[in-house]
């Protein structure tokens, strides 16, 4: 696609100046390299796709993968290219890709700020996905695992210098191995969004959430943030260390197509460290979109604002009085089935008795919901929805834990 100006290519490297939130210093850019000048494609029928960039010691490193042309369904190979003149020229080992056989072929360098200034040590850290860049488009294995590697800054293009995270040792220390087959995921999320049956005519359903976005270190918040996407959503995860523990903290759902200028998602969702505010609470996420009636097929940023969690205690005094009594005008919440039986009650005898007692004023509201949840062996959240009763919402899958 086009970068800044009329330069067209599978890949375009541009120098970006300005800020998205400064009218006196607006975003602008100049293309410095494009296409085959930047990196290789190793397989016939595949195109070049950049997936992550790192600046360290004044040098640029760019991860480039082979992506199935037009279909975008698989990525069998990847390599790292290097520039020592700020992106004008690039070099790489022309003999073979650094990564192949669909293993660790979507590479996202951890972004530690300008010239890697916030890096914890002398390593470059890189996150990787197997099989494909996007769980939405993938025709291979379910894409639910995110892996982590590290490599000394002076040996990034030397494949034998890479180590892969394998877990924790007996003393709780992180363990690494040069054997990529021993790698373990730092994050595994088997949650699927827009699950079937939803609409038999909907093109994208049952989507895993891990795709090529980016991992950035937010120094003010002391958090790593992984920003990823599905066809209809943005997904955000956070962790205190590169290896986790990772947890999901936000979904932005844009709905199915068609989209509008006021509500549109996109793909490729890194958060550049360049635009993180001093307090860490305002960031800018990049995403592109070229379908669904909306086209922003260029460098496009949108504001992301977060509020750090502050632990607090309830300041109201504990009362022995029951809140769920008819004297307090409490309204019973009645669970209705959302299964294919079109709203008929689907409860056991215990459930029916609990509901009867609730309507008598002896067990109301969310107390009923909790009892029904326990009675059904459920681990689901419950949410009140006015006259429609209680709607069941599945928990998100957990992150990998030591």
Short mmCIF file of C-alpha atoms in Angstrom, two decimals:
data_model
loop_
_atom_site.label_atom_id
_atom_site.label_comp_id
_atom_site.label_asym_id
_atom_site.label_seq_id
_atom_site.Cartn_x
_atom_site.Cartn_y
_atom_site.Cartn_z
CA UNK A 1 0.00 0.00 0.00
CA UNK A 2 0.93 3.66 -0.15
CA UNK A 3 2.96 5.10 2.66
CA UNK A 4 3.50 8.84 2.94
CA UNK A 5 3.23 10.18 -0.61
CA UNK A 6 3.14 8.26 -3.85
CA UNK A 7 5.60 5.45 -3.04
CA UNK A 8 3.92 2.08 -3.61
CA UNK A 9 5.21 -1.32 -2.53
CA UNK A 10 4.60 -4.51 -0.56
CA UNK A 11 6.67 -2.87 2.16
CA UNK A 12 7.57 0.80 2.59
CA UNK A 13 9.88 2.16 5.29
CA UNK A 14 9.19 5.79 6.15
CA UNK A 15 10.66 8.34 8.52
CA UNK A 16 7.81 9.69 10.65
CA UNK A 17 7.87 13.13 12.28
CA UNK A 18 5.38 15.04 14.40
CA UNK A 19 2.64 13.87 16.72
CA UNK A 20 -0.98 12.84 16.25
CA UNK A 21 -2.15 15.23 18.98
CA UNK A 22 -0.18 18.37 18.07
CA UNK A 23 -1.65 20.74 15.50
CA UNK A 24 1.58 22.75 15.43
CA UNK A 25 3.67 19.62 14.79
CA UNK A 26 1.36 17.28 12.84
CA UNK A 27 2.20 13.79 11.67
CA UNK A 28 4.15 13.66 8.42
CA UNK A 29 6.49 11.22 6.81
CA UNK A 30 8.95 10.54 4.03
CA UNK A 31 9.47 7.16 2.37
CA UNK A 32 13.12 6.07 2.42
CA UNK A 33 12.93 2.49 1.03
CA UNK A 34 10.38 0.16 -0.56
CA UNK A 35 9.72 -3.37 -1.80
CA UNK A 36 12.64 -5.64 -2.62
CA UNK A 37 15.09 -3.05 -1.30
CA UNK A 38 13.97 -3.91 2.22
CA UNK A 39 13.69 -7.68 2.43
CA UNK A 40 13.16 -11.02 0.69
CA UNK A 41 10.30 -13.36 -0.10
CA UNK A 42 11.51 -16.95 0.06
CA UNK A 43 8.58 -18.88 -1.41
CA UNK A 44 6.80 -18.62 -4.76
CA UNK A 45 3.27 -17.28 -4.39
CA UNK A 46 4.08 -15.42 -1.16
CA UNK A 47 4.49 -11.72 -0.53
CA UNK A 48 6.71 -9.79 1.90
CA UNK A 49 5.11 -8.57 5.12
CA UNK A 50 6.82 -6.63 7.94
CA UNK A 51 5.74 -7.75 11.41
CA UNK A 52 8.01 -5.95 13.90
CA UNK A 53 10.77 -3.34 14.13
CA UNK A 54 13.50 -2.61 16.67
CA UNK A 55 15.96 0.26 17.04
CA UNK A 56 19.03 -0.50 19.19
CA UNK A 57 22.51 1.00 19.24
CA UNK A 58 21.50 3.28 16.38
CA UNK A 59 20.65 0.35 14.08
CA UNK A 60 17.26 -0.76 12.76
CA UNK A 61 16.08 -4.37 12.65
CA UNK A 62 12.93 -5.41 10.83
CA UNK A 63 11.19 -8.79 10.93
CA UNK A 64 9.87 -9.78 7.49
CA UNK A 65 7.72 -12.84 6.82
CA UNK A 66 6.46 -14.69 3.76
CA UNK A 67 2.67 -14.29 3.68
CA UNK A 68 0.41 -16.13 1.25
CA UNK A 69 -0.37 -13.63 -1.51
CA UNK A 70 -3.95 -12.32 -1.62
CA UNK A 71 -5.26 -15.05 0.72
CA UNK A 72 -3.13 -14.12 3.80
CA UNK A 73 -3.75 -17.60 5.18
CA UNK A 74 -0.29 -18.83 6.19
CA UNK A 75 3.28 -17.67 6.84
CA UNK A 76 5.92 -20.40 6.34
CA UNK A 77 9.12 -18.35 6.74
CA UNK A 78 10.61 -15.21 8.27
CA UNK A 79 13.94 -13.45 8.62
CA UNK A 80 15.47 -10.34 10.21
CA UNK A 81 16.86 -7.56 8.01
CA UNK A 82 19.18 -4.78 9.23
CA UNK A 83 19.84 -1.14 8.39
CA UNK A 84 22.76 0.95 9.64
CA UNK A 85 21.74 4.12 7.76
CA UNK A 86 18.30 4.80 9.29
CA UNK A 87 16.33 2.68 6.86
CA UNK A 88 17.75 3.70 3.51
CA UNK A 89 19.47 0.38 2.77
CA UNK A 90 18.98 -3.10 4.23
CA UNK A 91 20.98 -6.31 4.45
CA UNK A 92 20.25 -9.95 5.32
CA UNK A 93 21.55 -13.47 4.88
CA UNK A 94 20.45 -14.41 1.37
CA UNK A 95 21.08 -18.14 1.78
CA UNK A 96 18.01 -19.11 3.82
CA UNK A 97 15.36 -17.64 6.13
CA UNK A 98 16.17 -17.50 9.84
CA UNK A 99 12.84 -19.14 10.72
CA UNK A 100 10.96 -21.71 8.64
CA UNK A 101 8.43 -24.55 8.73
CA UNK A 102 5.75 -22.19 10.08
CA UNK A 103 7.47 -21.99 13.48
CA UNK A 104 7.93 -18.53 15.08
CA UNK A 105 7.33 -16.87 11.70
CA UNK A 106 5.34 -13.86 12.92
CA UNK A 107 7.92 -11.91 14.93
CA UNK A 108 7.13 -8.81 17.00
CA UNK A 109 10.05 -7.11 18.76
CA UNK A 110 9.27 -5.70 22.19
CA UNK A 111 9.30 -1.91 21.87
CA UNK A 112 11.39 -0.41 24.69
CA UNK A 113 11.35 3.15 23.41
CA UNK A 114 13.82 5.29 21.51
CA UNK A 115 16.99 3.33 20.80
CA UNK A 116 15.81 0.59 23.20
CA UNK A 117 16.29 2.97 26.14
CA UNK A 118 14.03 1.12 28.61
CA UNK A 119 15.30 -2.40 27.90
CA UNK A 120 15.98 -4.35 31.10
CA UNK A 121 19.28 -5.81 29.88
CA UNK A 122 21.47 -6.32 26.80
CA UNK A 123 18.98 -8.50 24.95
CA UNK A 124 16.44 -7.87 22.24
CA UNK A 125 13.15 -9.52 23.17
CA UNK A 126 10.85 -10.81 20.43
CA UNK A 127 7.40 -12.37 20.59
CA UNK A 128 6.37 -14.94 18.01
CA UNK A 129 3.35 -16.70 16.61
CA UNK A 130 3.41 -19.95 14.68
CA UNK A 131 1.61 -20.67 11.40
CA UNK A 132 0.19 -17.28 10.46
CA UNK A 133 0.09 -13.57 11.27
CA UNK A 134 -3.64 -13.58 11.99
CA UNK A 135 -5.92 -16.01 13.74
CA UNK A 136 -8.79 -14.55 11.70
CA UNK A 137 -7.37 -15.62 8.34
CA UNK A 138 -5.42 -18.71 9.36
CA UNK A 139 -6.17 -22.03 7.69
CA UNK A 140 -3.64 -23.91 9.80
CA UNK A 141 -3.55 -24.85 13.48
CA UNK A 142 -5.68 -22.85 15.98
CA UNK A 143 -3.61 -19.81 16.87
CA UNK A 144 -3.86 -19.49 20.63
CA UNK A 145 -0.24 -19.35 21.86
CA UNK A 146 2.25 -16.48 22.04
CA UNK A 147 5.94 -17.33 22.46
CA UNK A 148 8.96 -15.28 23.59
CA UNK A 149 12.60 -15.27 22.50
CA UNK A 150 15.65 -13.21 23.38
CA UNK A 151 18.94 -12.57 21.59
CA UNK A 152 22.00 -10.44 22.45
CA UNK A 153 21.77 -7.05 20.74
CA UNK A 154 25.00 -7.66 18.85
CA UNK A 155 23.82 -10.98 17.36
CA UNK A 156 20.23 -10.37 16.24
CA UNK A 157 20.81 -11.74 12.72
CA UNK A 158 22.63 -14.80 14.06
CA UNK A 159 19.95 -17.47 14.39
CA UNK A 160 22.11 -19.69 16.64
CA UNK A 161 22.26 -16.90 19.25
CA UNK A 162 18.49 -16.90 19.81
CA UNK A 163 17.05 -18.43 22.99
CA UNK A 164 13.42 -19.29 23.63
CA UNK A 165 11.52 -19.03 26.90
CA UNK A 166 10.74 -22.45 28.35
CA UNK A 167 9.21 -21.61 31.72
CA UNK A 168 10.51 -21.35 35.29
CA UNK A 169 13.18 -23.22 37.22
CA UNK A 170 13.00 -24.66 40.73
CA UNK A 171 13.86 -21.30 42.30
CA UNK A 172 11.34 -19.40 40.19
CA UNK A 173 13.94 -18.14 37.71
CA UNK A 174 13.11 -17.90 34.02
CA UNK A 175 14.56 -20.66 31.87
CA UNK A 176 15.65 -20.44 28.23
CA UNK A 177 16.78 -22.85 25.54
CA UNK A 178 18.44 -22.55 22.15
CA UNK A 179 16.20 -25.43 21.04
CA UNK A 180 13.08 -23.84 19.53
CA UNK A 181 11.18 -27.11 19.95
CA UNK A 182 11.37 -26.68 23.73
CA UNK A 183 9.66 -23.26 23.72
CA UNK A 184 6.64 -22.72 25.96
CA UNK A 185 3.94 -20.09 25.51
CA UNK A 186 4.04 -17.00 27.73
CA UNK A 187 0.37 -16.46 26.87
CA UNK A 188 -2.28 -18.94 25.84
CA UNK A 189 -5.83 -17.79 25.18
CA UNK A 190 -8.33 -20.28 23.78
CA UNK A 191 -11.24 -17.85 23.97
CA UNK A 192 -13.05 -17.41 20.65
CA UNK A 193 -15.02 -14.33 19.70
CA UNK A 194 -18.16 -14.28 17.56
CA UNK A 195 -18.79 -17.94 18.20
CA UNK A 196 -21.07 -19.97 15.98
CA UNK A 197 -23.95 -20.35 15.56
CA UNK A 198 -24.16 -16.61 14.91
CA UNK A 199 -25.01 -16.04 11.28
CA UNK A 200 -24.38 -18.72 8.68
CA UNK A 201 -23.67 -16.01 6.13
CA UNK A 202 -21.06 -14.25 8.28
CA UNK A 203 -17.59 -14.76 6.80
CA UNK A 204 -15.59 -14.57 10.03
CA UNK A 205 -16.64 -16.52 13.13
CA UNK A 206 -15.01 -18.54 15.94
CA UNK A 207 -11.92 -16.33 15.92
CA UNK A 208 -8.99 -16.68 18.30
CA UNK A 209 -7.65 -13.38 19.62
CA UNK A 210 -3.87 -13.67 19.13
CA UNK A 211 -2.63 -11.98 15.96
CA UNK A 212 0.18 -9.75 14.72
CA UNK A 213 -0.07 -6.51 16.65
CA UNK A 214 2.70 -5.43 18.97
CA UNK A 215 4.14 -5.50 22.48
CA UNK A 216 5.23 -2.17 23.95
CA UNK A 217 6.75 -1.38 27.33
CA UNK A 218 4.99 1.49 29.10
CA UNK A 219 7.64 2.85 31.54
CA UNK A 220 5.30 5.10 33.52
CA UNK A 221 2.92 2.22 34.25
CA UNK A 222 5.71 -0.37 34.40
CA UNK A 223 3.65 -2.65 32.19
CA UNK A 224 4.08 -4.55 28.95
CA UNK A 225 1.03 -4.15 26.71
CA UNK A 226 0.19 -6.57 23.92
CA UNK A 227 -2.29 -5.08 21.46
CA UNK A 228 -3.90 -7.54 19.07
CA UNK A 229 -7.07 -7.94 17.00
CA UNK A 230 -9.69 -10.11 15.37
CA UNK A 231 -11.76 -9.17 12.34
CA UNK A 232 -14.29 -7.36 14.55
CA UNK A 233 -12.43 -6.54 17.77
CA UNK A 234 -9.31 -5.07 19.33
CA UNK A 235 -7.88 -7.04 22.27
CA UNK A 236 -5.49 -5.76 24.96
CA UNK A 237 -3.34 -7.75 27.41
CA UNK A 238 -0.90 -6.57 30.08
CA UNK A 239 1.97 -8.04 32.10
CA UNK A 240 4.60 -6.84 34.59
CA UNK A 241 7.45 -8.80 32.93
CA UNK A 242 8.16 -9.83 29.31
CA UNK A 243 7.14 -13.42 30.19
CA UNK A 244 4.06 -12.43 32.14
CA UNK A 245 1.92 -13.31 33.84
CA UNK A 246 -0.26 -11.97 31.03
CA UNK A 247 -3.91 -11.13 31.50
CA UNK A 248 -6.56 -9.77 29.20
CA UNK A 249 -7.89 -6.39 30.30
CA UNK A 250 -9.95 -4.92 27.47
CA UNK A 251 -11.96 -5.74 24.34
CA UNK A 252 -13.16 -3.11 21.90
CA UNK A 253 -15.94 -4.60 19.77
CA UNK A 254 -16.77 -2.76 16.53
CA UNK A 255 -19.50 -5.15 15.43
CA UNK A 256 -19.90 -6.89 12.10
CA UNK A 257 -19.71 -5.21 8.69
CA UNK A 258 -20.58 -2.71 7.35
CA UNK A 259 -18.56 -0.25 9.40
CA UNK A 260 -18.69 3.53 9.45
CA UNK A 261 -16.15 6.30 9.98
CA UNK A 262 -17.43 6.57 13.54
CA UNK A 263 -17.02 2.86 14.32
CA UNK A 264 -14.39 0.86 12.45
CA UNK A 265 -11.75 -1.62 13.54
CA UNK A 266 -8.73 -2.76 11.58
CA UNK A 267 -5.68 -5.00 11.55
CA UNK A 268 -2.01 -4.77 12.53
CA UNK A 269 -2.37 -3.02 15.89
CA UNK A 270 0.96 -1.97 17.45
CA UNK A 271 1.18 0.89 19.96
CA UNK A 272 4.31 2.94 19.13
CA UNK A 273 6.32 3.94 22.19
CA UNK A 274 7.03 7.29 20.49
CA UNK A 275 3.54 8.56 21.30
CA UNK A 276 3.06 7.34 24.89
CA UNK A 277 2.33 10.24 27.26
CA UNK A 278 4.60 11.01 30.21
CA UNK A 279 2.10 9.53 32.68
CA UNK A 280 1.58 6.45 30.49
CA UNK A 281 -2.19 6.84 30.43
CA UNK A 282 -2.55 8.08 26.85
CA UNK A 283 -1.27 6.01 23.94
CA UNK A 284 -1.91 5.80 20.20
CA UNK A 285 -2.63 2.53 18.41
CA UNK A 286 -2.02 2.02 14.72
CA UNK A 287 -4.44 0.03 12.58
CA UNK A 288 -5.31 -0.19 8.90
CA UNK A 289 -8.61 -1.11 7.29
CA UNK A 290 -9.47 -1.60 3.64
CA UNK A 291 -12.83 -3.34 3.66
CA UNK A 292 -16.30 -3.13 5.19
CA UNK A 293 -17.08 0.21 3.56
CA UNK A 294 -14.25 2.07 5.32
CA UNK A 295 -10.75 2.59 3.90
CA UNK A 296 -7.81 3.80 5.98
CA UNK A 297 -5.01 1.99 4.19
CA UNK A 298 -2.15 4.09 5.45
CA UNK A 299 -0.46 5.10 8.71
CA UNK A 300 -3.54 5.55 10.90
CA UNK A 301 -3.52 6.18 14.64
CA UNK A 302 -6.30 6.23 17.22
CA UNK A 303 -6.14 7.30 20.85
CA UNK A 304 -6.07 4.70 23.63
CA UNK A 305 -6.55 5.89 27.21
CA UNK A 306 -6.10 3.73 30.30
CA UNK A 307 -6.63 4.33 34.00
CA UNK A 308 -4.37 2.39 36.39
CA UNK A 309 -6.15 0.25 38.93
CA UNK A 310 -5.89 1.55 42.50
CA UNK A 311 -6.74 -0.88 45.26
CA UNK A 312 -9.33 0.51 47.67
CA UNK A 313 -11.63 -0.56 50.47
CA UNK A 314 -15.37 -0.06 50.73
CA UNK A 315 -16.17 2.93 52.95
CA UNK A 316 -19.77 2.02 53.78
CA UNK A 317 -20.52 0.38 57.12
CA UNK A 318 -21.55 -3.26 57.16
CA UNK A 319 -25.24 -3.61 57.97
CA UNK A 320 -27.15 -6.63 59.27
CA UNK A 321 -30.24 -5.55 57.35
CA UNK A 322 -31.16 -7.61 54.29
CA UNK A 323 -31.13 -5.62 51.06
CA UNK A 324 -33.28 -8.01 49.06
CA UNK A 325 -36.65 -7.58 50.70
CA UNK A 326 -40.00 -6.55 49.31
CA UNK A 327 -40.01 -3.56 51.68
CA UNK A 328 -37.03 -2.17 49.77
CA UNK A 329 -38.84 -2.54 46.43
CA UNK A 330 -36.29 -5.06 45.16
CA UNK A 331 -37.08 -6.56 41.76
CA UNK A 332 -36.43 -10.27 41.23
CA UNK A 333 -34.17 -11.17 38.30
CA UNK A 334 -35.31 -14.29 36.49
CA UNK A 335 -32.94 -16.33 34.36
CA UNK A 336 -34.25 -17.17 30.92
CA UNK A 337 -32.69 -19.76 28.66
CA UNK A 338 -30.75 -18.47 25.65
CA UNK A 339 -30.51 -21.90 24.09
CA UNK A 340 -32.27 -23.14 20.99
CA UNK A 341 -35.48 -23.81 22.95
CA UNK A 342 -36.53 -20.19 22.24
CA UNK A 343 -36.86 -18.97 25.81
CA UNK A 344 -38.47 -21.91 27.62
CA UNK A 345 -37.31 -22.39 31.18
CA UNK A 346 -34.32 -24.69 31.49
CA UNK A 347 -33.88 -25.26 35.22
CA UNK A 348 -33.73 -28.16 37.60
CA UNK A 349 -36.20 -28.66 40.43
CA UNK A 350 -33.78 -26.87 42.77
CA UNK A 351 -33.61 -23.96 40.36
CA UNK A 352 -37.39 -23.67 40.13
CA UNK A 353 -37.69 -23.68 43.91
CA UNK A 354 -35.07 -20.92 44.23
CA UNK A 355 -36.97 -18.84 41.69
CA UNK A 356 -40.29 -19.38 43.48
CA UNK A 357 -38.74 -18.28 46.76
CA UNK A 358 -37.26 -15.25 45.05
CA UNK A 359 -40.62 -14.16 43.78
CA UNK A 360 -41.94 -14.53 47.32
CA UNK A 361 -39.42 -11.94 48.42
CA UNK A 362 -37.20 -14.31 50.36
CA UNK A 363 -34.32 -14.54 47.83
CA UNK A 364 -33.99 -11.84 45.20
CA UNK A 365 -31.74 -10.21 42.68
CA UNK A 366 -28.15 -11.27 42.27
CA UNK A 367 -28.44 -13.62 45.26
CA UNK A 368 -30.64 -15.71 42.99
CA UNK A 369 -28.15 -15.43 40.18
CA UNK A 370 -25.33 -16.64 42.40
CA UNK A 371 -27.40 -19.57 43.66
CA UNK A 372 -28.42 -20.55 40.15
CA UNK A 373 -24.84 -20.31 38.97
CA UNK A 374 -23.63 -22.58 41.76
CA UNK A 375 -26.51 -24.96 41.25
CA UNK A 376 -25.57 -25.37 37.58
CA UNK A 377 -21.85 -25.74 38.34
CA UNK A 378 -21.24 -22.60 36.33
CA UNK A 379 -18.10 -20.47 36.24
CA UNK A 380 -19.80 -17.75 34.23
CA UNK A 381 -20.31 -14.09 34.91
CA UNK A 382 -23.85 -12.82 35.25
CA UNK A 383 -25.12 -9.51 34.04
CA UNK A 384 -28.49 -7.87 34.69
CA UNK A 385 -30.34 -6.78 31.55
CA UNK A 386 -33.59 -4.99 32.57
CA UNK A 387 -36.73 -6.93 31.68
CA UNK A 388 -34.81 -9.53 29.68
CA UNK A 389 -33.56 -11.30 32.77
CA UNK A 390 -30.02 -12.55 33.22
CA UNK A 391 -27.68 -13.02 30.29
CA UNK A 392 -24.83 -15.45 30.58
CA UNK A 393 -21.38 -14.22 29.48
CA UNK A 394 -18.47 -16.70 29.28
CA UNK A 395 -15.24 -16.02 31.16
CA UNK A 396 -12.18 -15.24 29.10
CA UNK A 397 -9.55 -17.92 28.90
CA UNK A 398 -6.72 -17.36 31.36
CA UNK A 399 -3.18 -16.43 30.55
CA UNK A 400 -0.28 -18.82 31.04
CA UNK A 401 0.79 -18.97 34.65
CA UNK A 402 4.09 -20.08 36.19
#
